[in-house]
């Protein structure tokens, strides 16, 4: 089996010749990377660096802890990315439905900008907005869990709101979460024949992820620059556009990953495209708080540069592993 595609070892399981720090560092990395990509990278929180450090200590157990549990549960039971994605989906619904109640609370707002915006996709009978649900849940699937896991695995190859949902809403959410968890563990990582398909270069895979995940924001930004009303992006057309772009990316990823040439470089590029999307969209979140304009601008620039450096370091690690593998063979 190609060294670059074998990732069934737990993060905390030390490999031969590695010391304790090398085995525990990836766990700490995922513990803190997950909340950074989940909450800070997008830039909608107006916080000083000191406040961000304090917040990280509170958010890391939630996001980082969940990412570690999901990754370890999947890899140590011999399962792969289908299981990780399904468990991430369960986590996203769990967070939005049972923890912060953003799935059901019509007054839930992340930024002041949302207060005066209509919510055409809100379904009173179900008590949810389909578009908000897509944003909240998908955000957890991609940026809270999957992308951080993909990045960290590059370094260890082989290896005061009183709103409360109704009892029916809570029970329904819990059932969906449990069903997704059960489905996740019904999917096994089995040997399968590789498809004879032409696999794009890793940079093409990363570009596809970046463009498809950015497309809804590009459409909205282009409309605003051209003086065209963009309110349709928070209505059903916007919901459909988001579903189609994510669905197309999922379909392409599934097909490409069937190739025997799919490697850790492709996985890294896919995750990198997702993180860079998150980073550049942060600069679109205007208006900034005037009192913190420069602080927020600096923070977002620092996060963008941090993502770039992290991806470059991960790419270097893959290349070094490949050279060692080729020399060994």
GROMACS .gro file of C-alpha atoms in nm:
model
  329
    1UNK     CA    1   0.000   0.000   0.000
    2UNK     CA    2   0.122   0.350  -0.086
    3UNK     CA    3   0.270   0.511   0.222
    4UNK     CA    4   0.085   0.831   0.150
    5UNK     CA    5  -0.263   0.682   0.159
    6UNK     CA    6  -0.233   0.465   0.468
    7UNK     CA    7  -0.374   0.664   0.760
    8UNK     CA    8  -0.533   0.410   0.988
    9UNK     CA    9  -0.311   0.463   1.291
   10UNK     CA   10  -0.441   0.669   1.585
   11UNK     CA   11  -0.293   1.009   1.646
   12UNK     CA   12  -0.168   0.915   1.989
   13UNK     CA   13  -0.011   0.583   1.889
   14UNK     CA   14   0.367   0.630   1.877
   15UNK     CA   15   0.557   0.488   1.578
   16UNK     CA   16   0.885   0.308   1.619
   17UNK     CA   17   1.166   0.549   1.686
   18UNK     CA   18   0.942   0.840   1.777
   19UNK     CA   19   0.959   0.995   2.122
   20UNK     CA   20   0.667   1.099   2.338
   21UNK     CA   21   0.656   1.454   2.202
   22UNK     CA   22   0.630   1.339   1.842
   23UNK     CA   23   0.333   1.123   1.934
   24UNK     CA   24   0.149   1.382   2.144
   25UNK     CA   25   0.218   1.689   1.926
   26UNK     CA   26  -0.037   1.594   1.655
   27UNK     CA   27  -0.305   1.556   1.923
   28UNK     CA   28  -0.230   1.903   2.060
   29UNK     CA   29  -0.216   2.036   1.705
   30UNK     CA   30  -0.564   1.907   1.621
   31UNK     CA   31  -0.693   2.017   1.962
   32UNK     CA   32  -0.607   2.382   1.887
   33UNK     CA   33  -0.630   2.388   1.506
   34UNK     CA   34  -0.998   2.282   1.500
   35UNK     CA   35  -1.130   2.583   1.699
   36UNK     CA   36  -0.906   2.818   1.500
   37UNK     CA   37  -1.047   2.706   1.165
   38UNK     CA   38  -1.399   2.672   1.306
   39UNK     CA   39  -1.441   3.013   1.471
   40UNK     CA   40  -1.144   3.243   1.418
   41UNK     CA   41  -1.040   3.196   1.055
   42UNK     CA   42  -1.368   3.333   0.914
   43UNK     CA   43  -1.321   3.653   1.114
   44UNK     CA   44  -1.676   3.732   1.225
   45UNK     CA   45  -1.577   3.765   1.592
   46UNK     CA   46  -1.452   4.110   1.695
   47UNK     CA   47  -1.188   4.021   1.950
   48UNK     CA   48  -0.843   4.136   2.054
   49UNK     CA   49  -0.558   3.888   2.041
   50UNK     CA   50  -0.573   3.857   2.420
   51UNK     CA   51  -0.944   3.776   2.404
   52UNK     CA   52  -0.879   3.527   2.128
   53UNK     CA   53  -0.625   3.346   2.342
   54UNK     CA   54  -0.871   3.321   2.629
   55UNK     CA   55  -1.151   3.212   2.397
   56UNK     CA   56  -0.929   2.944   2.249
   57UNK     CA   57  -0.897   2.780   2.588
   58UNK     CA   58  -1.277   2.754   2.603
   59UNK     CA   59  -1.335   2.648   2.243
   60UNK     CA   60  -1.056   2.394   2.211
   61UNK     CA   61  -1.224   2.128   2.427
   62UNK     CA   62  -1.542   2.161   2.221
   63UNK     CA   63  -1.404   2.162   1.869
   64UNK     CA   64  -1.063   2.012   1.923
   65UNK     CA   65  -1.196   1.745   2.157
   66UNK     CA   66  -1.465   1.648   1.907
   67UNK     CA   67  -1.216   1.638   1.619
   68UNK     CA   68  -0.983   1.410   1.815
   69UNK     CA   69  -1.265   1.175   1.918
   70UNK     CA   70  -1.400   1.156   1.563
   71UNK     CA   71  -1.062   1.099   1.408
   72UNK     CA   72  -0.954   0.838   1.661
   73UNK     CA   73  -1.289   0.657   1.652
   74UNK     CA   74  -1.275   0.627   1.274
   75UNK     CA   75  -0.909   0.539   1.228
   76UNK     CA   76  -0.877   0.298   1.520
   77UNK     CA   77  -1.178   0.098   1.401
   78UNK     CA   78  -1.035   0.062   1.053
   79UNK     CA   79  -1.261   0.315   0.884
   80UNK     CA   80  -1.184   0.605   0.657
   81UNK     CA   81  -1.316   0.936   0.533
   82UNK     CA   82  -1.679   0.831   0.479
   83UNK     CA   83  -1.699   0.759   0.851
   84UNK     CA   84  -1.521   1.083   0.942
   85UNK     CA   85  -1.757   1.286   0.722
   86UNK     CA   86  -2.067   1.120   0.866
   87UNK     CA   87  -1.946   1.167   1.223
   88UNK     CA   88  -1.865   1.531   1.139
   89UNK     CA   89  -2.219   1.571   1.009
   90UNK     CA   90  -2.353   1.423   1.332
   91UNK     CA   91  -2.135   1.666   1.529
   92UNK     CA   92  -2.258   1.959   1.320
   93UNK     CA   93  -2.623   1.873   1.381
   94UNK     CA   94  -2.549   1.806   1.748
   95UNK     CA   95  -2.386   2.148   1.790
   96UNK     CA   96  -2.647   2.344   1.595
   97UNK     CA   97  -2.947   2.153   1.727
   98UNK     CA   98  -2.865   2.064   2.084
   99UNK     CA   99  -2.584   2.295   2.201
  100UNK     CA  100  -2.615   2.651   2.066
  101UNK     CA  101  -2.967   2.594   1.917
  102UNK     CA  102  -2.875   2.793   1.606
  103UNK     CA  103  -3.067   2.537   1.399
  104UNK     CA  104  -3.397   2.640   1.555
  105UNK     CA  105  -3.360   2.982   1.718
  106UNK     CA  106  -3.495   3.248   1.477
  107UNK     CA  107  -3.320   3.522   1.675
  108UNK     CA  108  -2.981   3.352   1.664
  109UNK     CA  109  -2.728   3.597   1.520
  110UNK     CA  110  -2.353   3.572   1.485
  111UNK     CA  111  -2.301   3.930   1.369
  112UNK     CA  112  -2.503   4.252   1.395
  113UNK     CA  113  -2.520   4.254   1.016
  114UNK     CA  114  -2.769   3.967   1.025
  115UNK     CA  115  -3.029   4.144   1.239
  116UNK     CA  116  -3.200   4.329   0.953
  117UNK     CA  117  -3.167   4.054   0.696
  118UNK     CA  118  -3.477   3.857   0.590
  119UNK     CA  119  -3.482   3.482   0.617
  120UNK     CA  120  -3.687   3.354   0.321
  121UNK     CA  121  -3.588   2.991   0.373
  122UNK     CA  122  -3.733   2.979   0.726
  123UNK     CA  123  -3.996   2.704   0.755
  124UNK     CA  124  -4.228   2.783   1.050
  125UNK     CA  125  -4.372   2.430   1.061
  126UNK     CA  126  -4.025   2.285   1.125
  127UNK     CA  127  -3.881   2.582   1.308
  128UNK     CA  128  -3.568   2.588   1.094
  129UNK     CA  129  -3.417   2.783   0.805
  130UNK     CA  130  -3.279   2.553   0.540
  131UNK     CA  131  -3.009   2.798   0.434
  132UNK     CA  132  -2.897   2.871   0.791
  133UNK     CA  133  -2.899   2.499   0.867
  134UNK     CA  134  -2.682   2.437   0.563
  135UNK     CA  135  -2.434   2.707   0.666
  136UNK     CA  136  -2.414   2.604   1.030
  137UNK     CA  137  -2.395   2.227   0.979
  138UNK     CA  138  -2.172   2.237   0.671
  139UNK     CA  139  -1.940   2.478   0.849
  140UNK     CA  140  -1.889   2.222   1.124
  141UNK     CA  141  -1.841   1.935   0.878
  142UNK     CA  142  -1.574   2.111   0.671
  143UNK     CA  143  -1.399   2.366   0.891
  144UNK     CA  144  -1.457   2.235   1.245
  145UNK     CA  145  -1.365   1.872   1.183
  146UNK     CA  146  -1.269   1.747   0.836
  147UNK     CA  147  -1.019   2.009   0.720
  148UNK     CA  148  -0.825   2.018   1.051
  149UNK     CA  149  -0.804   1.638   1.052
  150UNK     CA  150  -0.679   1.634   0.694
  151UNK     CA  151  -0.412   1.894   0.772
  152UNK     CA  152  -0.289   1.725   1.089
  153UNK     CA  153  -0.286   1.381   0.926
  154UNK     CA  154  -0.038   1.522   0.677
  155UNK     CA  155   0.213   1.539   0.961
  156UNK     CA  156   0.135   1.187   1.085
  157UNK     CA  157   0.107   0.961   0.778
  158UNK     CA  158   0.006   0.605   0.873
  159UNK     CA  159  -0.052   0.683   1.153
  160UNK     CA  160  -2.679   3.466   2.786
  161UNK     CA  161  -2.965   3.349   2.533
  162UNK     CA  162  -3.269   3.189   2.704
  163UNK     CA  163  -3.411   3.038   2.388
  164UNK     CA  164  -3.472   2.664   2.413
  165UNK     CA  165  -3.599   2.438   2.134
  166UNK     CA  166  -3.914   2.235   2.175
  167UNK     CA  167  -3.892   1.879   2.306
  168UNK     CA  168  -3.989   1.753   1.959
  169UNK     CA  169  -3.711   1.951   1.793
  170UNK     CA  170  -3.456   1.829   2.046
  171UNK     CA  171  -3.570   1.469   2.014
  172UNK     CA  172  -3.569   1.485   1.634
  173UNK     CA  173  -3.218   1.628   1.630
  174UNK     CA  174  -3.093   1.361   1.871
  175UNK     CA  175  -3.243   1.088   1.651
  176UNK     CA  176  -3.071   1.225   1.340
  177UNK     CA  177  -2.740   1.247   1.527
  178UNK     CA  178  -2.765   0.888   1.650
  179UNK     CA  179  -2.869   0.765   1.306
  180UNK     CA  180  -2.567   0.934   1.147
  181UNK     CA  181  -2.333   0.786   1.408
  182UNK     CA  182  -2.478   0.440   1.345
  183UNK     CA  183  -2.442   0.489   0.968
  184UNK     CA  184  -2.086   0.615   1.011
  185UNK     CA  185  -1.980   0.293   1.185
  186UNK     CA  186  -2.151   0.077   0.925
  187UNK     CA  187  -1.902   0.200   0.666
  188UNK     CA  188  -1.577   0.006   0.668
  189UNK     CA  189  -1.244   0.086   0.507
  190UNK     CA  190  -1.218  -0.209   0.273
  191UNK     CA  191  -0.979  -0.292  -0.006
  192UNK     CA  192  -1.144  -0.216  -0.338
  193UNK     CA  193  -1.029  -0.219  -0.700
  194UNK     CA  194  -0.902   0.118  -0.809
  195UNK     CA  195  -1.075   0.282  -1.102
  196UNK     CA  196  -0.880   0.346  -1.420
  197UNK     CA  197  -0.946   0.721  -1.424
  198UNK     CA  198  -0.727   1.018  -1.495
  199UNK     CA  199  -0.644   1.192  -1.169
  200UNK     CA  200  -0.573   1.567  -1.173
  201UNK     CA  201  -0.263   1.708  -1.012
  202UNK     CA  202  -0.298   1.799  -0.643
  203UNK     CA  203  -0.301   2.171  -0.722
  204UNK     CA  204  -0.599   2.118  -0.953
  205UNK     CA  205  -0.787   1.938  -0.675
  206UNK     CA  206  -0.709   2.223  -0.434
  207UNK     CA  207  -0.813   2.485  -0.688
  208UNK     CA  208  -1.141   2.303  -0.752
  209UNK     CA  209  -1.215   2.295  -0.377
  210UNK     CA  210  -1.126   2.663  -0.342
  211UNK     CA  211  -1.335   2.776  -0.639
  212UNK     CA  212  -1.641   2.566  -0.564
  213UNK     CA  213  -1.650   2.656  -0.194
  214UNK     CA  214  -1.589   3.023  -0.282
  215UNK     CA  215  -1.842   3.038  -0.566
  216UNK     CA  216  -2.145   3.150  -0.360
  217UNK     CA  217  -1.944   3.437  -0.211
  218UNK     CA  218  -1.796   3.524  -0.550
  219UNK     CA  219  -2.145   3.544  -0.701
  220UNK     CA  220  -2.271   3.764  -0.418
  221UNK     CA  221  -1.965   3.992  -0.431
  222UNK     CA  222  -1.983   4.023  -0.809
  223UNK     CA  223  -2.351   4.121  -0.792
  224UNK     CA  224  -2.279   4.390  -0.534
  225UNK     CA  225  -1.989   4.529  -0.739
  226UNK     CA  226  -2.210   4.544  -1.050
  227UNK     CA  227  -2.501   4.703  -0.862
  228UNK     CA  228  -2.716   4.393  -0.902
  229UNK     CA  229  -2.939   4.296  -0.604
  230UNK     CA  230  -2.783   3.998  -0.429
  231UNK     CA  231  -3.061   3.919  -0.183
  232UNK     CA  232  -3.138   3.604  -0.381
  233UNK     CA  233  -2.829   3.450  -0.224
  234UNK     CA  234  -3.005   3.431   0.113
  235UNK     CA  235  -3.320   3.292  -0.047
  236UNK     CA  236  -3.389   2.954  -0.207
  237UNK     CA  237  -3.170   3.025  -0.513
  238UNK     CA  238  -2.876   3.079  -0.280
  239UNK     CA  239  -2.958   2.758  -0.095
  240UNK     CA  240  -2.967   2.567  -0.425
  241UNK     CA  241  -2.637   2.721  -0.540
  242UNK     CA  242  -2.469   2.617  -0.214
  243UNK     CA  243  -2.609   2.264  -0.237
  244UNK     CA  244  -2.499   2.226  -0.599
  245UNK     CA  245  -2.145   2.353  -0.539
  246UNK     CA  246  -2.087   2.136  -0.234
  247UNK     CA  247  -2.251   1.839  -0.406
  248UNK     CA  248  -2.029   1.880  -0.712
  249UNK     CA  249  -1.718   1.901  -0.495
  250UNK     CA  250  -1.825   1.589  -0.304
  251UNK     CA  251  -1.888   1.401  -0.630
  252UNK     CA  252  -1.554   1.503  -0.780
  253UNK     CA  253  -1.370   1.411  -0.461
  254UNK     CA  254  -1.538   1.072  -0.446
  255UNK     CA  255  -1.452   0.996  -0.807
  256UNK     CA  256  -1.094   1.118  -0.787
  257UNK     CA  257  -1.029   0.932  -0.464
  258UNK     CA  258  -1.106   0.602  -0.641
  259UNK     CA  259  -0.782   0.635  -0.837
  260UNK     CA  260  -0.478   0.440  -0.723
  261UNK     CA  261  -0.277   0.760  -0.766
  262UNK     CA  262  -0.473   0.951  -0.500
  263UNK     CA  263  -0.219   1.053  -0.236
  264UNK     CA  264  -0.167   1.258   0.076
  265UNK     CA  265  -0.083   1.553  -0.149
  266UNK     CA  266  -0.434   1.543  -0.295
  267UNK     CA  267  -0.589   1.525   0.052
  268UNK     CA  268  -0.376   1.818   0.168
  269UNK     CA  269  -0.472   2.023  -0.139
  270UNK     CA  270  -0.840   1.953  -0.078
  271UNK     CA  271  -0.815   2.068   0.285
  272UNK     CA  272  -0.595   2.362   0.184
  273UNK     CA  273  -0.853   2.484  -0.064
  274UNK     CA  274  -1.117   2.475   0.211
  275UNK     CA  275  -0.902   2.667   0.461
  276UNK     CA  276  -0.797   2.931   0.208
  277UNK     CA  277  -1.164   2.981   0.121
  278UNK     CA  278  -1.240   3.044   0.487
  279UNK     CA  279  -0.946   3.284   0.515
  280UNK     CA  280  -1.028   3.509   0.219
  281UNK     CA  281  -1.400   3.524   0.293
  282UNK     CA  282  -1.310   3.673   0.633
  283UNK     CA  283  -1.202   3.992   0.452
  284UNK     CA  284  -1.555   4.029   0.307
  285UNK     CA  285  -1.720   4.054   0.645
  286UNK     CA  286  -1.793   4.425   0.651
  287UNK     CA  287  -1.855   4.667   0.800
  288UNK     CA  288  -1.582   4.613   1.052
  289UNK     CA  289  -1.614   4.758   1.399
  290UNK     CA  290  -1.460   5.103   1.341
  291UNK     CA  291  -1.288   5.096   1.679
  292UNK     CA  292  -1.120   4.768   1.593
  293UNK     CA  293  -1.077   4.803   1.217
  294UNK     CA  294  -0.700   4.773   1.212
  295UNK     CA  295  -0.691   4.504   1.481
  296UNK     CA  296  -0.936   4.293   1.283
  297UNK     CA  297  -0.751   4.353   0.958
  298UNK     CA  298  -0.423   4.248   1.120
  299UNK     CA  299  -0.585   3.942   1.276
  300UNK     CA  300  -0.728   3.823   0.946
  301UNK     CA  301  -0.400   3.883   0.767
  302UNK     CA  302  -0.214   3.690   1.036
  303UNK     CA  303  -0.456   3.399   1.004
  304UNK     CA  304  -0.425   3.399   0.624
  305UNK     CA  305  -0.046   3.394   0.645
  306UNK     CA  306  -0.066   3.128   0.912
  307UNK     CA  307  -0.276   2.905   0.685
  308UNK     CA  308  -0.030   2.954   0.399
  309UNK     CA  309   0.266   2.868   0.622
  310UNK     CA  310   0.089   2.563   0.761
  311UNK     CA  311   0.011   2.435   0.411
  312UNK     CA  312   0.368   2.494   0.294
  313UNK     CA  313   0.504   2.310   0.595
  314UNK     CA  314   0.266   2.020   0.535
  315UNK     CA  315   0.363   2.006   0.166
  316UNK     CA  316   0.731   1.998   0.265
  317UNK     CA  317   0.659   1.715   0.508
  318UNK     CA  318   0.488   1.509   0.235
  319UNK     CA  319   0.774   1.566  -0.007
  320UNK     CA  320   1.030   1.465   0.255
  321UNK     CA  321   0.834   1.148   0.336
  322UNK     CA  322   0.810   1.065  -0.034
  323UNK     CA  323   1.186   1.100  -0.079
  324UNK     CA  324   1.251   0.876   0.221
  325UNK     CA  325   1.004   0.620   0.089
  326UNK     CA  326   1.158   0.618  -0.258
  327UNK     CA  327   1.507   0.584  -0.112
  328UNK     CA  328   1.389   0.291   0.103
  329UNK     CA  329   1.225   0.114  -0.194
   0.00000   0.00000   0.00000
